[in-house]
mmCIF file of C-alpha atoms and ligand atoms in Angstrom:
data_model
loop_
_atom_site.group_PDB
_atom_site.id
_atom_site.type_symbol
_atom_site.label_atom_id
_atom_site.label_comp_id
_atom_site.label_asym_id
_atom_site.label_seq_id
_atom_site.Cartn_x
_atom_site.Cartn_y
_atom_site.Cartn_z
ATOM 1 C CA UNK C 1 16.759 -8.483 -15.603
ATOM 2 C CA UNK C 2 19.538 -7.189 -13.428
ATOM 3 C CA UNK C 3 19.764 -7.501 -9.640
ATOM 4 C CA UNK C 4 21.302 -5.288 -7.297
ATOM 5 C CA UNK C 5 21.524 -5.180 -3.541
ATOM 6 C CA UNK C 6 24.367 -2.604 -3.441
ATOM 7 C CA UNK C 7 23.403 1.206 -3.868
ATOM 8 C CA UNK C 8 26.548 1.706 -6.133
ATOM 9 C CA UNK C 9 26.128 -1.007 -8.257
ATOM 10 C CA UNK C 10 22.360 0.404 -8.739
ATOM 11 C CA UNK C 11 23.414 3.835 -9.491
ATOM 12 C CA UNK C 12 26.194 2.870 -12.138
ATOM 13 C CA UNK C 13 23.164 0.610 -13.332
ATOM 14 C CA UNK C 14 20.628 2.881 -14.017
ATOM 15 C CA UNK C 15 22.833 5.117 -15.529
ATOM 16 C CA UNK C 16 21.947 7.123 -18.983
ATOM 17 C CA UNK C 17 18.327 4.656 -19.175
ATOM 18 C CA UNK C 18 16.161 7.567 -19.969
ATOM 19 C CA UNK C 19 12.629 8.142 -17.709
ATOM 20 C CA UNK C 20 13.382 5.472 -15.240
ATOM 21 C CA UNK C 21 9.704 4.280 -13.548
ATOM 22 C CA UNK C 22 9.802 2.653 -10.155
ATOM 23 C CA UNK C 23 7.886 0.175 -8.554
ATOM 24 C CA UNK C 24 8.700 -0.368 -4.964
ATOM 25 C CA UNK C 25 7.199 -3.492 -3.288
ATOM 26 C CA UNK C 26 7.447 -5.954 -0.097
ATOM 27 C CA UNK C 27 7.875 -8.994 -2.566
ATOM 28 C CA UNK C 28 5.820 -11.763 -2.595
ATOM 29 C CA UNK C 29 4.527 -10.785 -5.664
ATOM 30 C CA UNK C 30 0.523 -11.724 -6.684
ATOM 31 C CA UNK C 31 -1.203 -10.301 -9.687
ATOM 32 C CA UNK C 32 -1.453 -6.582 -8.453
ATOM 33 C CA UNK C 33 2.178 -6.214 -7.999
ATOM 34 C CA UNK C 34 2.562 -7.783 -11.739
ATOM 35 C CA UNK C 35 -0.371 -4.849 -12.882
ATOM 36 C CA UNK C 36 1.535 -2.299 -11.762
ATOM 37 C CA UNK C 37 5.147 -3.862 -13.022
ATOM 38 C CA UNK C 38 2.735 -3.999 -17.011
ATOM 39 C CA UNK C 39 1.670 -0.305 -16.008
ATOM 40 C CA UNK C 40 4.954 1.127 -15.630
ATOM 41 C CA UNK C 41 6.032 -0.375 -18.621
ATOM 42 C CA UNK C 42 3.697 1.847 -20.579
ATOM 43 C CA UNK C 43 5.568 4.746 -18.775
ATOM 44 C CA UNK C 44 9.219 4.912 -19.439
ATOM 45 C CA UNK C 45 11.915 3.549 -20.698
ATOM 46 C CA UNK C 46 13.078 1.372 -18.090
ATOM 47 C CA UNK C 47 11.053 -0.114 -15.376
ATOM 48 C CA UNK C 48 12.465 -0.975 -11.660
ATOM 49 C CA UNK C 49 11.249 -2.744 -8.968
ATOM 50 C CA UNK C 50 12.220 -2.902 -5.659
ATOM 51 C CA UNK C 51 11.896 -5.593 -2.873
ATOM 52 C CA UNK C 52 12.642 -5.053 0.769
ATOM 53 C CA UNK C 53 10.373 -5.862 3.543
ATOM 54 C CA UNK C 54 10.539 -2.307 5.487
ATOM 55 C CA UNK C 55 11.047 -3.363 9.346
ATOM 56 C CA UNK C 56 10.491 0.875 10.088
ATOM 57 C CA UNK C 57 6.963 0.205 8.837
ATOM 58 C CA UNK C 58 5.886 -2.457 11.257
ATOM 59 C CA UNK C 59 4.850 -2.114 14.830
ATOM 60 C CA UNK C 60 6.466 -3.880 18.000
ATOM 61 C CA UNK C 61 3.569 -6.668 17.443
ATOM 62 C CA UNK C 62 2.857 -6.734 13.824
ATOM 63 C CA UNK C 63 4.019 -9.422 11.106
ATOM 64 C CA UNK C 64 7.352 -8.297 9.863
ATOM 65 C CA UNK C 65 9.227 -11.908 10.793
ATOM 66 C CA UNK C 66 6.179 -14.067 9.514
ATOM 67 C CA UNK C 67 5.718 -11.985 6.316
ATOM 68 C CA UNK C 68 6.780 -13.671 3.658
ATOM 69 C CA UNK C 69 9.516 -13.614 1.689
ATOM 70 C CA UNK C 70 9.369 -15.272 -1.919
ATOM 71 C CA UNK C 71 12.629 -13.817 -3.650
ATOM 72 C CA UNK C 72 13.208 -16.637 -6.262
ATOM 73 C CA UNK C 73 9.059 -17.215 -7.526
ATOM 74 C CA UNK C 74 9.439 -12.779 -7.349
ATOM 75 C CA UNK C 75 12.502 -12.732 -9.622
ATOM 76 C CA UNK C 76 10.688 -15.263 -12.048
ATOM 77 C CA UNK C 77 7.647 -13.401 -12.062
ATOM 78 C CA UNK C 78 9.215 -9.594 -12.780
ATOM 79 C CA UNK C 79 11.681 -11.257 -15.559
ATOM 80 C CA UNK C 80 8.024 -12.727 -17.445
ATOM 81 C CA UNK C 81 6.442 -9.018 -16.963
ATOM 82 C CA UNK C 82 9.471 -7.622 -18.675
ATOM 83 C CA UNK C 83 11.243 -5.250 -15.605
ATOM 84 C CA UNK C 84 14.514 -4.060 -16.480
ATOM 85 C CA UNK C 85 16.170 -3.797 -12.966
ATOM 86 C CA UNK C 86 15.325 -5.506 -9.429
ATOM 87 C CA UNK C 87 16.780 -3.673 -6.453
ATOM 88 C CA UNK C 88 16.686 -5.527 -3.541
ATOM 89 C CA UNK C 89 18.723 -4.520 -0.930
ATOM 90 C CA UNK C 90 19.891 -6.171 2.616
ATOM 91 C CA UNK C 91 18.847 -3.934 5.831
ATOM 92 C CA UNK C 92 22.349 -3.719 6.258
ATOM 93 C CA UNK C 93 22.115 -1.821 2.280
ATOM 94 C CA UNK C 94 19.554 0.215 3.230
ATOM 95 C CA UNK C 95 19.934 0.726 7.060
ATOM 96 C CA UNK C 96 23.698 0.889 7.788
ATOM 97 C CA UNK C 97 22.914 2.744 10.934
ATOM 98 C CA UNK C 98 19.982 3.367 12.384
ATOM 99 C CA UNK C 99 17.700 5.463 10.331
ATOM 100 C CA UNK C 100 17.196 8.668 12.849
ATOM 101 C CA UNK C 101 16.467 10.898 9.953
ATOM 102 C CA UNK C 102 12.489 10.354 9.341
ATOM 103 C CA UNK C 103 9.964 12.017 7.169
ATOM 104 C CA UNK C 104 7.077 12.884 9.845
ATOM 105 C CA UNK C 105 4.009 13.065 7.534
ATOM 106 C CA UNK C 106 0.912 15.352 8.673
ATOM 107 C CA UNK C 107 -1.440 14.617 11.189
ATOM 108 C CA UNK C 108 -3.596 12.093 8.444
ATOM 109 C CA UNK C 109 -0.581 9.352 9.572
ATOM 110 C CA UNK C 110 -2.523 9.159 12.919
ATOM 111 C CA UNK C 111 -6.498 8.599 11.237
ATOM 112 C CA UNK C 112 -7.644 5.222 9.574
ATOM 113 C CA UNK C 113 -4.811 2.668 9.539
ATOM 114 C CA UNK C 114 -2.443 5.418 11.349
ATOM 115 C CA UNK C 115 -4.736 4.985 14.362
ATOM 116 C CA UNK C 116 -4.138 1.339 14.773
ATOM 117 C CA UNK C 117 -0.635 1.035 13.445
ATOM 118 C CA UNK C 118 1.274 3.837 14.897
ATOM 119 C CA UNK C 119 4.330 4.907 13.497
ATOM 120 C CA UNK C 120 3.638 3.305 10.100
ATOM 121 C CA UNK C 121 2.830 5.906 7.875
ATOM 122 C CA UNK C 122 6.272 7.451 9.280
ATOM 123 C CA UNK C 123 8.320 4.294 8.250
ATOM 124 C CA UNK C 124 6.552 4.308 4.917
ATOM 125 C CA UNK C 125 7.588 7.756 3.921
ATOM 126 C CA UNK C 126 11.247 7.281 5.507
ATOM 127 C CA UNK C 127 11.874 4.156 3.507
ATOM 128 C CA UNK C 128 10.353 5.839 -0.167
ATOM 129 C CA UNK C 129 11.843 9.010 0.299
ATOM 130 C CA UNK C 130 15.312 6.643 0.601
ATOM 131 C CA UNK C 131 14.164 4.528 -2.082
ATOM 132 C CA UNK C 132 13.512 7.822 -4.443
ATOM 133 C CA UNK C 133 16.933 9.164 -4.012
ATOM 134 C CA UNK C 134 18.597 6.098 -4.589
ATOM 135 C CA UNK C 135 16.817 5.539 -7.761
ATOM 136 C CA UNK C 136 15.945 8.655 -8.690
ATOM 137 C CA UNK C 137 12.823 7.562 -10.702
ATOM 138 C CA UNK C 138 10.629 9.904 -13.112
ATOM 139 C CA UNK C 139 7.248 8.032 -12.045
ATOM 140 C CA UNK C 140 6.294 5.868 -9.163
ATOM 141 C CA UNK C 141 3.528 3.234 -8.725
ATOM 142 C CA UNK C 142 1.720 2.307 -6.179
ATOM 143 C CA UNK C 143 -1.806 0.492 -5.675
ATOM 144 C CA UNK C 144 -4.725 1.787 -4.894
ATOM 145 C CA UNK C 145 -5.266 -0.774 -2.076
ATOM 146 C CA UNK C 146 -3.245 1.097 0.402
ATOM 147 C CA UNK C 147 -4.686 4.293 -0.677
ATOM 148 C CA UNK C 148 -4.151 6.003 2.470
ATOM 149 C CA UNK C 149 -0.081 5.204 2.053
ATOM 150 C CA UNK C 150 -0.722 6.617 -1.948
ATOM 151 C CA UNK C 151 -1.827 9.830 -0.608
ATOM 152 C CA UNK C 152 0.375 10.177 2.206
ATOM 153 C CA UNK C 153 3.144 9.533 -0.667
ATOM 154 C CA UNK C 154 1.520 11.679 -3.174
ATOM 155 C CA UNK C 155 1.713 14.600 -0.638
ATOM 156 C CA UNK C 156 4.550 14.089 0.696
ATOM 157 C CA UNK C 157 6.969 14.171 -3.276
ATOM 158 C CA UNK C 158 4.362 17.236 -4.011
ATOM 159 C CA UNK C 159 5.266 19.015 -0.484
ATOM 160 C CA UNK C 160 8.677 18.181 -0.566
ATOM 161 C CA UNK C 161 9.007 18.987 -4.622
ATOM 162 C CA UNK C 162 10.253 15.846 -5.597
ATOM 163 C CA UNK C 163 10.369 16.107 -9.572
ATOM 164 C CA UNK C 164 8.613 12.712 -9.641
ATOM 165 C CA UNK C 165 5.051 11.838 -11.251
ATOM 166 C CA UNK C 166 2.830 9.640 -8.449
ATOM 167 C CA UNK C 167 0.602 6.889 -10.359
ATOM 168 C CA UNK C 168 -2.640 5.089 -8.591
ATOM 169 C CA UNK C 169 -2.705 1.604 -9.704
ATOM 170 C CA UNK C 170 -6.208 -0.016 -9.708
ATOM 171 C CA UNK C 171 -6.709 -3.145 -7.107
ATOM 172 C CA UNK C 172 -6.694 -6.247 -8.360
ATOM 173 C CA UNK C 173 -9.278 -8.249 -6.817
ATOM 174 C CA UNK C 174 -9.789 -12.857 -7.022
ATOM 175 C CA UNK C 175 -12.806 -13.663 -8.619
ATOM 176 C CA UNK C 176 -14.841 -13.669 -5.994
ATOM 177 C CA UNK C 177 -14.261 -9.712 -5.334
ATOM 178 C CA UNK C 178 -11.485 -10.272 -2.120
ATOM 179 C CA UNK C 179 -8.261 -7.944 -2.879
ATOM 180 C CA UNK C 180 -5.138 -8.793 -3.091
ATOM 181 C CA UNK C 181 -2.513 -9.045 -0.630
ATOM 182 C CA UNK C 182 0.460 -10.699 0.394
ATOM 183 C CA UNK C 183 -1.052 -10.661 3.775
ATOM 184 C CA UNK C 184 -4.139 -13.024 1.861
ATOM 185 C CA UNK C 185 -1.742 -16.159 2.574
ATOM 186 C CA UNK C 186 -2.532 -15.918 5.980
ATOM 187 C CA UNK C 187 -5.794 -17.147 5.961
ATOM 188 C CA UNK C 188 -7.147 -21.037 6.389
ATOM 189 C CA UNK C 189 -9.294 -22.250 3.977
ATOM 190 C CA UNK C 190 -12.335 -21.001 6.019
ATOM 191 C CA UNK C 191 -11.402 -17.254 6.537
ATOM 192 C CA UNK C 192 -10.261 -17.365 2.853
ATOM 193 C CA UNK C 193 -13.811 -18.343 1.860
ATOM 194 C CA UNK C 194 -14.963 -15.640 4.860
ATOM 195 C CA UNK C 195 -12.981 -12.997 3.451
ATOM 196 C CA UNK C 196 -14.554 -11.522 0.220
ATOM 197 C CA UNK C 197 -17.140 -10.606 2.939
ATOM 198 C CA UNK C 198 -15.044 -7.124 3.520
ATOM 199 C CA UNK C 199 -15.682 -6.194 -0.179
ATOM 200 C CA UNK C 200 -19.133 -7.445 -0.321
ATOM 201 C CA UNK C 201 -19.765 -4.953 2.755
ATOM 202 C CA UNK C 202 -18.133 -2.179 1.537
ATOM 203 C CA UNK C 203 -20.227 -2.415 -2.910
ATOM 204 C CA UNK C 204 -23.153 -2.587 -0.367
ATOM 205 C CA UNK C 205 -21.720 1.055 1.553
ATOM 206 C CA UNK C 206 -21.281 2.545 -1.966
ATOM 207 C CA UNK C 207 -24.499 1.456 -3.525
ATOM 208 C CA UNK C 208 -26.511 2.863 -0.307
ATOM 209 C CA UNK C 209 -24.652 6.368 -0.982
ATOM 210 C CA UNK C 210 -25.109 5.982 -4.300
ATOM 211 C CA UNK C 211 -28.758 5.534 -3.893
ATOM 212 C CA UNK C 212 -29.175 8.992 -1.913
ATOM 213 C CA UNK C 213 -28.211 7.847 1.640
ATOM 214 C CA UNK C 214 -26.354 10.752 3.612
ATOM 215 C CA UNK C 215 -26.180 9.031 6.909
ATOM 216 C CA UNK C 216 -22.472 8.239 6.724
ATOM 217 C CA UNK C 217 -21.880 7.286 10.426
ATOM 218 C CA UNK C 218 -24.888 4.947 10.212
ATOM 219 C CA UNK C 219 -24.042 2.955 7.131
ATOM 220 C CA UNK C 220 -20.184 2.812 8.714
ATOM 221 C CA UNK C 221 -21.565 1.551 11.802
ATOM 222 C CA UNK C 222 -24.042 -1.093 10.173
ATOM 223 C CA UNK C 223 -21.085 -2.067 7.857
ATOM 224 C CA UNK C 224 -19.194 -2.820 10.438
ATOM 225 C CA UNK C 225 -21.518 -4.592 12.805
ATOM 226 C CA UNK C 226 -22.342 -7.012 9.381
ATOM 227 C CA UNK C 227 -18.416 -7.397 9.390
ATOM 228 C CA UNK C 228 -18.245 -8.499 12.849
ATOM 229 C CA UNK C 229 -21.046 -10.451 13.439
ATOM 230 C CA UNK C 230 -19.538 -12.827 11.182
ATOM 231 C CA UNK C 231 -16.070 -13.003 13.535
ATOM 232 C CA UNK C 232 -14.302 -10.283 12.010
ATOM 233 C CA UNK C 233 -13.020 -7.492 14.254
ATOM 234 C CA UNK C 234 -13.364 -4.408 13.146
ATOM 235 C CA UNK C 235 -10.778 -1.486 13.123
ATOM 236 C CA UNK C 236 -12.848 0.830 11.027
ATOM 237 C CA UNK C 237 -14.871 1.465 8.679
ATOM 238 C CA UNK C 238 -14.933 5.307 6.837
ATOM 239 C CA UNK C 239 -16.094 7.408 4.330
ATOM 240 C CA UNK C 240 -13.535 10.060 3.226
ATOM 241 C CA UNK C 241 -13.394 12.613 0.689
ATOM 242 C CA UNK C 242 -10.764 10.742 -1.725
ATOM 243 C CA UNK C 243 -8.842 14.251 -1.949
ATOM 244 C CA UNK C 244 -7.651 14.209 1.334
ATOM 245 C CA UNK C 245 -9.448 11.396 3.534
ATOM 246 C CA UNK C 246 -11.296 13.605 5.529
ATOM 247 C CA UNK C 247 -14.884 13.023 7.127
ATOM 248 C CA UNK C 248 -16.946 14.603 3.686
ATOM 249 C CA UNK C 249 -17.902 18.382 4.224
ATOM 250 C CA UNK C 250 -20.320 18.958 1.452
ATOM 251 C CA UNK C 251 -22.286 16.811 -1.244
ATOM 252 C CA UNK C 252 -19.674 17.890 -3.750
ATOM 253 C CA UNK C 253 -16.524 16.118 -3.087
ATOM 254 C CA UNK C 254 -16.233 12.594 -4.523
ATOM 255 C CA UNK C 255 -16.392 9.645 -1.603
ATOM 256 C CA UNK C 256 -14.359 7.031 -0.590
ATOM 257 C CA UNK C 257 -15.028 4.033 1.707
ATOM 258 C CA UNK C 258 -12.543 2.406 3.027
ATOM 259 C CA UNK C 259 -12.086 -0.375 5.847
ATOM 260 C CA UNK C 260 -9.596 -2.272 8.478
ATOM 261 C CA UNK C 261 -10.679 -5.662 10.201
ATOM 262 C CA UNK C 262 -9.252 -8.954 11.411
ATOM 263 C CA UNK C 263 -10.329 -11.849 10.295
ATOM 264 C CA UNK C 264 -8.034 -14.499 13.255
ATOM 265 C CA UNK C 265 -4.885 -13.230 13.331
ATOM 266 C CA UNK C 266 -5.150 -11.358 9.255
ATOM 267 C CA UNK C 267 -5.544 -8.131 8.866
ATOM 268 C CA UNK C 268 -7.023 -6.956 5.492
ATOM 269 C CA UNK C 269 -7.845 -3.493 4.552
ATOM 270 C CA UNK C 270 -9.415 -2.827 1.426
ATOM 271 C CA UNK C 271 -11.702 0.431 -0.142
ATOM 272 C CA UNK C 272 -13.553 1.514 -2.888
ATOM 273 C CA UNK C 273 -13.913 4.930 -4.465
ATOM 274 C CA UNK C 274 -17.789 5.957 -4.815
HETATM 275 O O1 PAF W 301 3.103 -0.972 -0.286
HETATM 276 C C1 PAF W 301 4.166 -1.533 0.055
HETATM 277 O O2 PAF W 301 4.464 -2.682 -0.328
HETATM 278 C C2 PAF W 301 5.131 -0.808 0.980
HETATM 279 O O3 PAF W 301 4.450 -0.051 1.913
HETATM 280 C C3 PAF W 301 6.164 0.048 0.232
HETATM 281 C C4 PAF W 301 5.504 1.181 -0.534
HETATM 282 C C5 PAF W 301 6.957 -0.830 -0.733
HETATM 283 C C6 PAF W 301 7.146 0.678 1.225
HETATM 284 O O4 PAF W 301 7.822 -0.286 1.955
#
């Protein structure tokens, strides 16, 4: 596997390698990072990954200095799942000066997670849009988890006519149903064992709708009252038409619930498609 912080070096790299598909990540790789990296394999000819922890995409108080950073057990772990090319640039690489050229997605960066973490849906865009000219990939993967940041990305490559294919990865959840996350190694031993609580509250969500119930604002608000009186603290908890996250119109449109809460100091988000 080659490494590259340097955006030259990259582009002489990935020179004349056929459909290039791109992974970008935050490093500190777990087993949904490595799905997507055996995913993307199936796509193209060569696969890339990038690591860079985005500082545009946290808020003022959010983790950006605590989150970790794993380069050496990452490089070990892309080299066994067989990716061709690691960028991972400095901030100096990527943010020689300060980035005041932004994408500015549509008003859906200010619902769900938008509403509690301002400005990140903006620094999300800004930093893929980079990464996608630098790399200039055919297809892009990204994981379902964050599937609010999948379809902000989906729209904004389709809007903007970026000749590049958008692929949902699946989550990949422990054994006992919590998703992944990076943000998962927060947790003490007794959150951890809290936490696949989020996931059992949200099957629950999608077998009541499944069952016939149309009273979405009263399953989101018992969801989220059985969230929090077991110490979480609920941001939110939604169901959205998956097309475009909105608050479902008819009984047509296929469903969507997804969730925000704090368990301590974590936050995990997490959803499932009904
Ligand atoms: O999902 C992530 O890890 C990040 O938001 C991304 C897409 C790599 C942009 O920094």
């Amino acid at each position: 596997m080659q490494i590259h912080s340097a955006i030259p070096a990259l582009r002489t790299a990935l020179q004349g390698r056929g459909r290039i598909v791109f992974v970008p990540t935050m490093g500190n790789l777990h087993d949904g990072h490595i799905a997507l990296m055996t995913q993307a394999r199936a796509l193209g000819d060569t696969v890339v990954a990038s690591i860079f922890v985005n500082r545009l995409q946290f808020g003022p108080n959010e983790d950006f200095d605590q989150y970790p950073r794993t380069f050496d057990a990452d490089c070990a772990r892309l080299r066994t799942a067989g990716v061709d090319v690691l960028f991972a640039p400095t901030e100096r690489d990527l943010y020689p000066e300060p980035q005041e050229y932004v994408v500015e997605p549509p008003a859906i960066q200010h619902q769900l997670d938008g509403e509690f973490r301002p400005g990140h849906f903006r620094g999300v865009a800004t930093v893929v849009l980079k990464l996608f000219n630098i790399v200039q990939p055919q297809a892009a993967l990204f994981g379902k988890k964050d599937y609010q940041q999948l379809m902000v990305l989906r729209n904004m490559t389709r809007q903007l006519a970026l000749p590049i294919e958008i692929v949902g990865g699946e989550t990949v959840r422990a054994g006992d149903g919590l998703a992944l996350s990076s943000r998962n190694g927060y947790l003490s031993p007794a959150e951890r064992s809290e936490a696949p609580r989020l996931y059992r509250v949200l099957t629950q969500l999608r077998d009541a709708v499944r069952a016939g119930a149309r009273d979405y604002a009263a399953l989101e608000r018992e969801a989220s009252g059985e969230l929090d009186r077991h110490g979480w603290r609920t941001d939110y908890v939604a169901v959205r038409q998956q097309t475009d996250l909105q608050v479902p119109q008819d009984g047509n449109t296929p469903l969507v619930v997804l969730a925000a809460s704090r368990l301590g100091s974590t936050r995990l988000i997490d959803n499932i498609e009904i």
